[in-house]
Each structure stands twice: as C-alpha cells, then as structure tokens.
Amino acid sequence: MRVLVTGSSGFIGSHVVDALRDGGHDVRTLDLRSGQDVRDEATVSGRLDGVDVVCHQAAKVGLGVDVSDLPGYASANVVGTAVLLAAMARANCRRLVLASSMVVYGEGAYDCAAHGRARPGPRDEADLAAGRFAPRCPSCGAALTPGTVGEDAPADPRNAYADTKLAQEHLAASWARATGGSVTALRYHNVYGPRMPRDTPYAGVAAIFRSRLERGEAPRVFEDGGQRRDFVHVRDVARANVLALSAAPYAAGALRAYNVASGEPHTIEEMAIALAKAYGGPQPVVTGEYRLGDVRHIVAAPERAAAELGFRASISFADGMAEFAEDRT
C-alpha cells in the first residue's frame, strides 16, 4: 500500500514511517523540516499522486505557553488539516488515519456515589491555588471516583491544542461525508519514547522530566503528583497506525475513533520516580504548582482498539521508562 505520512520527521511520525516500511508499505513523506509544509496546497498535491491512504501526524503539539500560541495552533493544526483534506479530495484519496489525542475529552470519566456518571467542568483557579486538585461532583459537590473514558464520551477540550485536535476530527468527518471517505482517528494518550523532543515547553511531561535529569536537576511534579495518565510507548503507537491500515476501513462517509493507550494508568509522580530511578538522577520534587489548562485524570478504555484493530500495547511501563531514560537520540 502506498502511504503518505505527514509530519514524517517528527517524534511520532518518524516511528510511524519506520513501522510502515518494516511492514512492507511504500512510504512517501511530507515534513516541514524538509521544507514541505502541509499548509501549502501545491506541495501537498504533489505528494498525493498514487497514494492509497494518508497517515496525518503533522501538528503543533503540547499545552502551549499562553494565548499568544493560538494563531500557531490554528494555522498548523486546523488550516494544515483543511488543506490536506481538500487536496485528498482532488486526488481521489479516500482513506485517512488521523493522529488525534486524548485531549479532546477534557477531564476523564468520573462517578458520583449519589448521581452516577459526572462531567465536572474546568477546575477553579482558587481551588487549585488552595491545593484542592480533585474535581467535585457538579450536582452535589461530593468527591468523585475516576474511571475510564471511552470513545463515545462527549468532547470537552480545555486548551488551544485540544480545541484544534477536535477541530481536526470535525474537519475529517465533514470530508468523509462529502467524499465517501473513511477516517480512523487514533486518540493517542501520553506518548513517550526515543526521539522525544528535548528542552521545549511544547514537549510532553516525560520529556520535560528527562531534560531536567540530564541537567542534574530533580523533576518538578505539579499539583500533588496524583494526576493519573496512561503512558503508551511510541513504538506501540506506530504499530497502531500500521494496524489501522491493515484493518478493513470503517464505513464510507464516517469517522471512527480509537483510544491508543496501554490500559495501565500511572500517576505523574509514579512516572517521575520510575524515570529518575532508571536514569540514576535526583528524586522528583512535588511542588504544588499547577497549570489552568491541565486536567486531573484521563485514563483510557482500550477495548475498542483491541476488538476492532487488534491493538494491544506490548511495551511495559517499566521497560519503556528504562529505555527512555537511556535514550540519547
């Protein structure tokens, strides 16, 4: 199968390219580092000739710094995706594997003992400043029990990056309806592993912690460290993309979303401790700091990807963190 991978030189995209080539696919690449901008119509159109499916990995990632990042996120993620989809329609390319994200959910799933499934709104800054990090039931104010979030949960993005990832899904769904195309949206959870960016506020938390360890500094863990996430290794994510190509396309004219996760959540503090131990650096410091765009818990239900794509993560948390601690790529 001939596959165009956008963002092919990036952290995740480069691993997707490797996995596709190992699987015998004919891979064509498009990446800004090579002077190929997904926002440029002529460039994109020139890469689509004879392509069977597009794996769209190109994106501006991370929580961002402040509202000055809004134009950059909208341009790279929304405009870039719109240009790509229009070019795919002209080229009669009707299959898209979209790199989406867990951030479209906002907070994860919660249950209240009195009111059942609850959807807490954004956390109040006064609560965060006072060290009250856990969301409360919006109906009665009681403590909530976190659960797993499935793909049919309502979207509730909480920051600019999340807004644009959801916009990508909406644009792709509109493209599918208009063209009869098929979209597989892979909602990545916390991806880590070799080639992860260093020393940038747009990197994931694992990369930020490792950068501090490389400087001989202790990882700084925000809030109380109890935030729960699902850390999934980048090679598992790349394999999910290959499986998405191998699976029969979902119904023509529609988008189907899948959580791409390990199914084994850990707290941010647990991750920081594991990484520091594997690296041999200073133990993490829990600071009580916070970021307004962050959510407390987001843990995936991985069953749909297992049932429909045959995807199950294969790299354990301990093994993956040990490898990541030693990575120098």
PDB file of N, CA, C and O in Angstrom, residues 11-12 62-63 100-106 149 161 186-193 196 202-209 227-237 259-268 271 291 294-300 311 313 315-317 320-321 324:
ATOM      1  N   PHE A  11       8.609  13.272  16.165  1.00  0.00           N
ATOM      2  CA  PHE A  11       8.742  12.240  17.188  1.00  0.00           C
ATOM      3  C   PHE A  11       7.932  10.998  16.845  1.00  0.00           C
ATOM      4  O   PHE A  11       8.464   9.893  16.677  1.00  0.00           O
ATOM      5  N   ILE A  12       6.622  11.151  16.710  1.00  0.00           N
ATOM      6  CA  ILE A  12       5.773  10.005  16.416  1.00  0.00           C
ATOM      7  C   ILE A  12       5.840   9.649  14.933  1.00  0.00           C
ATOM      8  O   ILE A  12       5.943   8.474  14.564  1.00  0.00           O
ATOM      9  N   GLY A  62       1.510  19.913  22.366  1.00  0.00           N
ATOM     10  CA  GLY A  62       1.768  20.444  23.693  1.00  0.00           C
ATOM     11  C   GLY A  62       0.704  21.406  24.162  1.00  0.00           C
ATOM     12  O   GLY A  62      -0.143  21.870  23.397  1.00  0.00           O
ATOM     13  N   LEU A  63       0.743  21.704  25.457  1.00  0.00           N
ATOM     14  CA  LEU A  63      -0.258  22.594  26.045  1.00  0.00           C
ATOM     15  C   LEU A  63      -0.079  24.033  25.601  1.00  0.00           C
ATOM     16  O   LEU A  63      -1.019  24.810  25.577  1.00  0.00           O
ATOM     17  N   SER A 100      -5.102  11.820  16.356  1.00  0.00           N
ATOM     18  CA  SER A 100      -5.877  12.644  17.274  1.00  0.00           C
ATOM     19  C   SER A 100      -5.293  12.497  18.674  1.00  0.00           C
ATOM     20  O   SER A 100      -4.157  12.052  18.837  1.00  0.00           O
ATOM     21  N   SER A 101      -6.043  12.859  19.689  1.00  0.00           N
ATOM     22  CA  SER A 101      -5.463  12.908  21.033  1.00  0.00           C
ATOM     23  C   SER A 101      -6.531  12.753  22.099  1.00  0.00           C
ATOM     24  O   SER A 101      -7.691  13.129  21.923  1.00  0.00           O
ATOM     25  N   MET A 102      -6.081  12.250  23.234  1.00  0.00           N
ATOM     26  CA  MET A 102      -6.952  12.150  24.409  1.00  0.00           C
ATOM     27  C   MET A 102      -7.452  13.510  24.874  1.00  0.00           C
ATOM     28  O   MET A 102      -8.457  13.601  25.586  1.00  0.00           O
ATOM     29  N   VAL A 103      -6.755  14.590  24.494  1.00  0.00           N
ATOM     30  CA  VAL A 103      -7.119  15.917  24.993  1.00  0.00           C
ATOM     31  C   VAL A 103      -8.495  16.356  24.540  1.00  0.00           C
ATOM     32  O   VAL A 103      -9.067  17.287  25.108  1.00  0.00           O
ATOM     33  N   VAL A 104      -9.068  15.688  23.526  1.00  0.00           N
ATOM     34  CA  VAL A 104     -10.409  16.085  23.087  1.00  0.00           C
ATOM     35  C   VAL A 104     -11.447  15.803  24.167  1.00  0.00           C
ATOM     36  O   VAL A 104     -12.522  16.409  24.178  1.00  0.00           O
ATOM     37  N   TYR A 105     -11.148  14.902  25.118  1.00  0.00           N
ATOM     38  CA  TYR A 105     -12.117  14.550  26.162  1.00  0.00           C
ATOM     39  C   TYR A 105     -12.188  15.587  27.274  1.00  0.00           C
ATOM     40  O   TYR A 105     -13.183  15.649  27.994  1.00  0.00           O
ATOM     41  N   GLY A 106     -11.137  16.392  27.448  1.00  0.00           N
ATOM     42  CA  GLY A 106     -11.062  17.226  28.637  1.00  0.00           C
ATOM     43  C   GLY A 106     -10.761  16.348  29.829  1.00  0.00           C
ATOM     44  O   GLY A 106      -9.850  15.519  29.800  1.00  0.00           O
ATOM     45  N   VAL A 149     -12.358   6.424  30.278  1.00  0.00           N
ATOM     46  CA  VAL A 149     -13.138   7.171  29.306  1.00  0.00           C
ATOM     47  C   VAL A 149     -13.126   6.422  27.978  1.00  0.00           C
ATOM     48  O   VAL A 149     -12.082   6.014  27.477  1.00  0.00           O
ATOM     49  N   TYR A 161      -4.554  23.564  22.189  1.00  0.00           N
ATOM     50  CA  TYR A 161      -4.165  22.345  21.488  1.00  0.00           C
ATOM     51  C   TYR A 161      -5.355  21.396  21.369  1.00  0.00           C
ATOM     52  O   TYR A 161      -5.641  20.855  20.297  1.00  0.00           O
ATOM     53  N   LEU A 186      -7.038   8.064  15.622  1.00  0.00           N
ATOM     54  CA  LEU A 186      -6.337   7.414  16.720  1.00  0.00           C
ATOM     55  C   LEU A 186      -6.081   8.444  17.815  1.00  0.00           C
ATOM     56  O   LEU A 186      -5.272   9.366  17.640  1.00  0.00           O
ATOM     57  N   ARG A 187      -6.775   8.295  18.921  1.00  0.00           N
ATOM     58  CA  ARG A 187      -6.646   9.247  20.025  1.00  0.00           C
ATOM     59  C   ARG A 187      -5.514   8.800  20.941  1.00  0.00           C
ATOM     60  O   ARG A 187      -5.694   7.994  21.849  1.00  0.00           O
ATOM     61  N   TYR A 188      -4.327   9.337  20.666  1.00  0.00           N
ATOM     62  CA  TYR A 188      -3.139   8.975  21.431  1.00  0.00           C
ATOM     63  C   TYR A 188      -3.277   9.464  22.869  1.00  0.00           C
ATOM     64  O   TYR A 188      -3.685  10.599  23.116  1.00  0.00           O
ATOM     65  N   HIS A 189      -2.852   8.625  23.796  1.00  0.00           N
ATOM     66  CA  HIS A 189      -2.750   9.077  25.181  1.00  0.00           C
ATOM     67  C   HIS A 189      -1.316   9.557  25.417  1.00  0.00           C
ATOM     68  O   HIS A 189      -0.719  10.098  24.487  1.00  0.00           O
ATOM     69  N   ASN A 190      -0.758   9.471  26.575  1.00  0.00           N
ATOM     70  CA  ASN A 190       0.535  10.120  26.826  1.00  0.00           C
ATOM     71  C   ASN A 190       1.665   9.314  26.190  1.00  0.00           C
ATOM     72  O   ASN A 190       2.148   8.338  26.769  1.00  0.00           O
ATOM     73  N   VAL A 191       2.097   9.756  25.012  1.00  0.00           N
ATOM     74  CA  VAL A 191       3.107   9.030  24.240  1.00  0.00           C
ATOM     75  C   VAL A 191       4.506   9.442  24.715  1.00  0.00           C
ATOM     76  O   VAL A 191       4.781  10.621  24.929  1.00  0.00           O
ATOM     77  N   TYR A 192       5.377   8.448  24.862  1.00  0.00           N
ATOM     78  CA  TYR A 192       6.759   8.716  25.255  1.00  0.00           C
ATOM     79  C   TYR A 192       7.660   7.725  24.535  1.00  0.00           C
ATOM     80  O   TYR A 192       7.196   6.728  23.968  1.00  0.00           O
ATOM     81  N   GLY A 193       8.959   7.986  24.562  1.00  0.00           N
ATOM     82  CA  GLY A 193       9.899   7.046  23.969  1.00  0.00           C
ATOM     83  C   GLY A 193      11.020   7.736  23.226  1.00  0.00           C
ATOM     84  O   GLY A 193      11.166   8.974  23.273  1.00  0.00           O
ATOM     85  N   MET A 196      11.935  11.657  21.493  1.00  0.00           N
ATOM     86  CA  MET A 196      11.033  12.654  22.071  1.00  0.00           C
ATOM     87  C   MET A 196      11.768  13.986  22.170  1.00  0.00           C
ATOM     88  O   MET A 196      12.947  14.022  22.538  1.00  0.00           O
ATOM     89  N   TYR A 202       6.754  22.753  24.743  1.00  0.00           N
ATOM     90  CA  TYR A 202       5.717  22.070  23.969  1.00  0.00           C
ATOM     91  C   TYR A 202       5.876  20.551  24.020  1.00  0.00           C
ATOM     92  O   TYR A 202       5.087  19.827  23.431  1.00  0.00           O
ATOM     93  N   ALA A 203       6.908  20.062  24.712  1.00  0.00           N
ATOM     94  CA  ALA A 203       7.124  18.627  24.817  1.00  0.00           C
ATOM     95  C   ALA A 203       6.207  18.029  25.879  1.00  0.00           C
ATOM     96  O   ALA A 203       5.633  18.729  26.718  1.00  0.00           O
ATOM     97  N   GLY A 204       6.088  16.698  25.853  1.00  0.00           N
ATOM     98  CA  GLY A 204       5.326  16.004  26.871  1.00  0.00           C
ATOM     99  C   GLY A 204       6.041  16.010  28.207  1.00  0.00           C
ATOM    100  O   GLY A 204       7.243  16.281  28.310  1.00  0.00           O
ATOM    101  N   VAL A 205       5.279  15.655  29.257  1.00  0.00           N
ATOM    102  CA  VAL A 205       5.824  15.744  30.610  1.00  0.00           C
ATOM    103  C   VAL A 205       7.012  14.804  30.794  1.00  0.00           C
ATOM    104  O   VAL A 205       7.976  15.141  31.500  1.00  0.00           O
ATOM    105  N   ALA A 206       6.997  13.637  30.167  1.00  0.00           N
ATOM    106  CA  ALA A 206       8.124  12.715  30.311  1.00  0.00           C
ATOM    107  C   ALA A 206       9.408  13.344  29.768  1.00  0.00           C
ATOM    108  O   ALA A 206      10.479  13.214  30.369  1.00  0.00           O
ATOM    109  N   ALA A 207       9.313  14.037  28.634  1.00  0.00           N
ATOM    110  CA  ALA A 207      10.490  14.692  28.058  1.00  0.00           C
ATOM    111  C   ALA A 207      10.976  15.838  28.933  1.00  0.00           C
ATOM    112  O   ALA A 207      12.183  16.057  29.084  1.00  0.00           O
ATOM    113  N   ILE A 208      10.052  16.577  29.512  1.00  0.00           N
ATOM    114  CA  ILE A 208      10.428  17.681  30.395  1.00  0.00           C
ATOM    115  C   ILE A 208      11.165  17.145  31.616  1.00  0.00           C
ATOM    116  O   ILE A 208      12.201  17.687  32.042  1.00  0.00           O
ATOM    117  N   PHE A 209      10.672  16.037  32.187  1.00  0.00           N
ATOM    118  CA  PHE A 209      11.345  15.442  33.342  1.00  0.00           C
ATOM    119  C   PHE A 209      12.738  14.941  32.957  1.00  0.00           C
ATOM    120  O   PHE A 209      13.706  15.130  33.700  1.00  0.00           O
ATOM    121  N   GLN A 227      -2.085  13.038  39.705  1.00  0.00           N
ATOM    122  CA  GLN A 227      -2.794  13.033  38.427  1.00  0.00           C
ATOM    123  C   GLN A 227      -2.552  11.699  37.713  1.00  0.00           C
ATOM    124  O   GLN A 227      -1.418  11.269  37.572  1.00  0.00           O
ATOM    125  N   ARG A 228      -3.600  11.083  37.228  1.00  0.00           N
ATOM    126  CA  ARG A 228      -3.471   9.776  36.577  1.00  0.00           C
ATOM    127  C   ARG A 228      -3.494   9.930  35.066  1.00  0.00           C
ATOM    128  O   ARG A 228      -4.318  10.658  34.511  1.00  0.00           O
ATOM    129  N   ARG A 229      -2.547   9.238  34.402  1.00  0.00           N
ATOM    130  CA  ARG A 229      -2.440   9.247  32.949  1.00  0.00           C
ATOM    131  C   ARG A 229      -2.140   7.825  32.466  1.00  0.00           C
ATOM    132  O   ARG A 229      -1.742   6.953  33.231  1.00  0.00           O
ATOM    133  N   ASP A 230      -2.324   7.625  31.170  1.00  0.00           N
ATOM    134  CA  ASP A 230      -1.966   6.361  30.539  1.00  0.00           C
ATOM    135  C   ASP A 230      -0.770   6.628  29.632  1.00  0.00           C
ATOM    136  O   ASP A 230      -0.885   7.324  28.624  1.00  0.00           O
ATOM    137  N   PHE A 231       0.387   6.089  30.003  1.00  0.00           N
ATOM    138  CA  PHE A 231       1.623   6.300  29.244  1.00  0.00           C
ATOM    139  C   PHE A 231       1.794   5.147  28.256  1.00  0.00           C
ATOM    140  O   PHE A 231       1.858   3.980  28.648  1.00  0.00           O
ATOM    141  N   VAL A 232       1.863   5.481  26.971  1.00  0.00           N
ATOM    142  CA  VAL A 232       1.962   4.474  25.920  1.00  0.00           C
ATOM    143  C   VAL A 232       3.221   4.733  25.103  1.00  0.00           C
ATOM    144  O   VAL A 232       3.506   5.873  24.717  1.00  0.00           O
ATOM    145  N   HIS A 233       3.980   3.681  24.850  1.00  0.00           N
ATOM    146  CA  HIS A 233       5.260   3.810  24.167  1.00  0.00           C
ATOM    147  C   HIS A 233       5.058   4.141  22.692  1.00  0.00           C
ATOM    148  O   HIS A 233       4.126   3.662  22.049  1.00  0.00           O
ATOM    149  N   VAL A 234       5.969   4.939  22.149  1.00  0.00           N
ATOM    150  CA  VAL A 234       5.817   5.427  20.775  1.00  0.00           C
ATOM    151  C   VAL A 234       5.837   4.290  19.751  1.00  0.00           C
ATOM    152  O   VAL A 234       5.163   4.374  18.718  1.00  0.00           O
ATOM    153  N   ARG A 235       6.582   3.216  20.012  1.00  0.00           N
ATOM    154  CA  ARG A 235       6.574   2.105  19.051  1.00  0.00           C
ATOM    155  C   ARG A 235       5.234   1.384  19.046  1.00  0.00           C
ATOM    156  O   ARG A 235       4.803   0.872  18.010  1.00  0.00           O
ATOM    157  N   ASP A 236       4.562   1.345  20.194  1.00  0.00           N
ATOM    158  CA  ASP A 236       3.205   0.806  20.213  1.00  0.00           C
ATOM    159  C   ASP A 236       2.256   1.707  19.420  1.00  0.00           C
ATOM    160  O   ASP A 236       1.381   1.234  18.694  1.00  0.00           O
ATOM    161  N   VAL A 237       2.433   3.012  19.555  1.00  0.00           N
ATOM    162  CA  VAL A 237       1.608   3.960  18.795  1.00  0.00           C
ATOM    163  C   VAL A 237       1.832   3.779  17.297  1.00  0.00           C
ATOM    164  O   VAL A 237       0.877   3.771  16.502  1.00  0.00           O
ATOM    165  N   ASN A 259      -9.126   4.886  21.180  1.00  0.00           N
ATOM    166  CA  ASN A 259      -8.104   5.205  22.163  1.00  0.00           C
ATOM    167  C   ASN A 259      -6.867   4.355  21.888  1.00  0.00           C
ATOM    168  O   ASN A 259      -6.969   3.135  21.724  1.00  0.00           O
ATOM    169  N   VAL A 260      -5.721   4.991  21.845  1.00  0.00           N
ATOM    170  CA  VAL A 260      -4.449   4.278  21.706  1.00  0.00           C
ATOM    171  C   VAL A 260      -3.711   4.471  23.022  1.00  0.00           C
ATOM    172  O   VAL A 260      -3.165   5.542  23.300  1.00  0.00           O
ATOM    173  N   ALA A 261      -3.734   3.430  23.832  1.00  0.00           N
ATOM    174  CA  ALA A 261      -3.272   3.539  25.210  1.00  0.00           C
ATOM    175  C   ALA A 261      -2.761   2.186  25.683  1.00  0.00           C
ATOM    176  O   ALA A 261      -2.968   1.169  25.036  1.00  0.00           O
ATOM    177  N   SER A 262      -2.111   2.195  26.833  1.00  0.00           N
ATOM    178  CA  SER A 262      -1.569   0.950  27.387  1.00  0.00           C
ATOM    179  C   SER A 262      -2.606   0.171  28.173  1.00  0.00           C
ATOM    180  O   SER A 262      -2.480  -1.036  28.350  1.00  0.00           O
ATOM    181  N   GLY A 263      -3.608   0.863  28.697  1.00  0.00           N
ATOM    182  CA  GLY A 263      -4.587   0.217  29.565  1.00  0.00           C
ATOM    183  C   GLY A 263      -4.106   0.061  30.995  1.00  0.00           C
ATOM    184  O   GLY A 263      -4.785  -0.553  31.819  1.00  0.00           O
ATOM    185  N   GLU A 264      -2.927   0.638  31.331  1.00  0.00           N
ATOM    186  CA  GLU A 264      -2.373   0.537  32.679  1.00  0.00           C
ATOM    187  C   GLU A 264      -1.983   1.939  33.169  1.00  0.00           C
ATOM    188  O   GLU A 264      -0.860   2.400  32.956  1.00  0.00           O
ATOM    189  N   PRO A 265      -2.898   2.644  33.803  1.00  0.00           N
ATOM    190  CA  PRO A 265      -2.613   4.023  34.216  1.00  0.00           C
ATOM    191  C   PRO A 265      -1.605   4.103  35.351  1.00  0.00           C
ATOM    192  O   PRO A 265      -1.462   3.188  36.166  1.00  0.00           O
ATOM    193  N   HIS A 266      -0.906   5.239  35.374  1.00  0.00           N
ATOM    194  CA  HIS A 266       0.036   5.559  36.448  1.00  0.00           C
ATOM    195  C   HIS A 266      -0.116   7.031  36.784  1.00  0.00           C
ATOM    196  O   HIS A 266      -0.526   7.837  35.942  1.00  0.00           O
ATOM    197  N   THR A 267       0.271   7.400  37.995  1.00  0.00           N
ATOM    198  CA  THR A 267       0.259   8.820  38.347  1.00  0.00           C
ATOM    199  C   THR A 267       1.500   9.506  37.778  1.00  0.00           C
ATOM    200  O   THR A 267       2.505   8.850  37.456  1.00  0.00           O
ATOM    201  N   ILE A 268       1.424  10.816  37.690  1.00  0.00           N
ATOM    202  CA  ILE A 268       2.572  11.584  37.228  1.00  0.00           C
ATOM    203  C   ILE A 268       3.758  11.396  38.169  1.00  0.00           C
ATOM    204  O   ILE A 268       4.914  11.271  37.729  1.00  0.00           O
ATOM    205  N   MET A 271       5.418   8.072  37.449  1.00  0.00           N
ATOM    206  CA  MET A 271       6.239   8.152  36.238  1.00  0.00           C
ATOM    207  C   MET A 271       7.550   8.866  36.519  1.00  0.00           C
ATOM    208  O   MET A 271       8.619   8.424  36.086  1.00  0.00           O
ATOM    209  N   ARG A 291      -1.210  24.182  36.252  1.00  0.00           N
ATOM    210  CA  ARG A 291      -1.479  24.906  35.000  1.00  0.00           C
ATOM    211  C   ARG A 291      -2.981  24.835  34.752  1.00  0.00           C
ATOM    212  O   ARG A 291      -3.596  23.763  34.846  1.00  0.00           O
ATOM    213  N   ASP A 294      -4.539  22.157  32.402  1.00  0.00           N
ATOM    214  CA  ASP A 294      -4.390  20.738  32.696  1.00  0.00           C
ATOM    215  C   ASP A 294      -5.685  20.148  33.240  1.00  0.00           C
ATOM    216  O   ASP A 294      -6.506  20.848  33.843  1.00  0.00           O
ATOM    217  N   VAL A 295      -5.818  18.836  33.066  1.00  0.00           N
ATOM    218  CA  VAL A 295      -6.922  18.110  33.686  1.00  0.00           C
ATOM    219  C   VAL A 295      -6.346  17.202  34.764  1.00  0.00           C
ATOM    220  O   VAL A 295      -5.144  16.935  34.807  1.00  0.00           O
ATOM    221  N   ARG A 296      -7.209  16.715  35.635  1.00  0.00           N
ATOM    222  CA  ARG A 296      -6.736  15.921  36.773  1.00  0.00           C
ATOM    223  C   ARG A 296      -6.452  14.470  36.373  1.00  0.00           C
ATOM    224  O   ARG A 296      -5.356  13.966  36.583  1.00  0.00           O
ATOM    225  N   HIS A 297      -7.448  13.804  35.856  1.00  0.00           N
ATOM    226  CA  HIS A 297      -7.286  12.398  35.476  1.00  0.00           C
ATOM    227  C   HIS A 297      -7.813  12.186  34.061  1.00  0.00           C
ATOM    228  O   HIS A 297      -8.876  12.714  33.708  1.00  0.00           O
ATOM    229  N   ILE A 298      -7.103  11.402  33.274  1.00  0.00           N
ATOM    230  CA  ILE A 298      -7.608  10.992  31.964  1.00  0.00           C
ATOM    231  C   ILE A 298      -7.030   9.605  31.684  1.00  0.00           C
ATOM    232  O   ILE A 298      -5.837   9.466  31.395  1.00  0.00           O
ATOM    233  N   VAL A 299      -7.870   8.604  31.841  1.00  0.00           N
ATOM    234  CA  VAL A 299      -7.468   7.208  31.683  1.00  0.00           C
ATOM    235  C   VAL A 299      -8.372   6.563  30.646  1.00  0.00           C
ATOM    236  O   VAL A 299      -9.597   6.694  30.698  1.00  0.00           O
ATOM    237  N   ALA A 300      -7.771   5.840  29.712  1.00  0.00           N
ATOM    238  CA  ALA A 300      -8.497   5.340  28.549  1.00  0.00           C
ATOM    239  C   ALA A 300      -9.142   3.989  28.798  1.00  0.00           C
ATOM    240  O   ALA A 300      -8.631   3.150  29.534  1.00  0.00           O
ATOM    241  N   PHE A 311      -5.283  -4.062  18.351  1.00  0.00           N
ATOM    242  CA  PHE A 311      -4.184  -3.364  19.006  1.00  0.00           C
ATOM    243  C   PHE A 311      -4.213  -3.557  20.519  1.00  0.00           C
ATOM    244  O   PHE A 311      -5.219  -3.259  21.182  1.00  0.00           O
ATOM    245  N   ALA A 313      -1.183  -2.723  23.619  1.00  0.00           N
ATOM    246  CA  ALA A 313       0.181  -2.271  23.877  1.00  0.00           C
ATOM    247  C   ALA A 313       1.038  -3.444  24.317  1.00  0.00           C
ATOM    248  O   ALA A 313       0.589  -4.309  25.075  1.00  0.00           O
ATOM    249  N   ILE A 315       4.653  -2.949  25.155  1.00  0.00           N
ATOM    250  CA  ILE A 315       5.831  -2.498  25.899  1.00  0.00           C
ATOM    251  C   ILE A 315       5.396  -2.051  27.293  1.00  0.00           C
ATOM    252  O   ILE A 315       4.573  -1.140  27.435  1.00  0.00           O
ATOM    253  N   SER A 316       5.927  -2.709  28.315  1.00  0.00           N
ATOM    254  CA  SER A 316       5.514  -2.413  29.679  1.00  0.00           C
ATOM    255  C   SER A 316       6.006  -1.036  30.118  1.00  0.00           C
ATOM    256  O   SER A 316       6.980  -0.493  29.577  1.00  0.00           O
ATOM    257  N   PHE A 317       5.342  -0.498  31.127  1.00  0.00           N
ATOM    258  CA  PHE A 317       5.722   0.801  31.689  1.00  0.00           C
ATOM    259  C   PHE A 317       7.168   0.766  32.188  1.00  0.00           C
ATOM    260  O   PHE A 317       7.964   1.669  31.875  1.00  0.00           O
ATOM    261  N   GLY A 320       9.627   0.412  29.211  1.00  0.00           N
ATOM    262  CA  GLY A 320       9.622   1.617  28.385  1.00  0.00           C
ATOM    263  C   GLY A 320      10.321   2.781  29.054  1.00  0.00           C
ATOM    264  O   GLY A 320      11.091   3.507  28.412  1.00  0.00           O
ATOM    265  N   MET A 321      10.079   2.975  30.343  1.00  0.00           N
ATOM    266  CA  MET A 321      10.729   4.071  31.058  1.00  0.00           C
ATOM    267  C   MET A 321      12.231   3.841  31.173  1.00  0.00           C
ATOM    268  O   MET A 321      13.029   4.786  31.073  1.00  0.00           O
ATOM    269  N   PHE A 324      13.648   4.737  27.823  1.00  0.00           N
ATOM    270  CA  PHE A 324      13.568   6.174  27.593  1.00  0.00           C
ATOM    271  C   PHE A 324      14.625   6.922  28.395  1.00  0.00           C
ATOM    272  O   PHE A 324      15.227   7.888  27.923  1.00  0.00           O
TER     273      PHE A 324
END
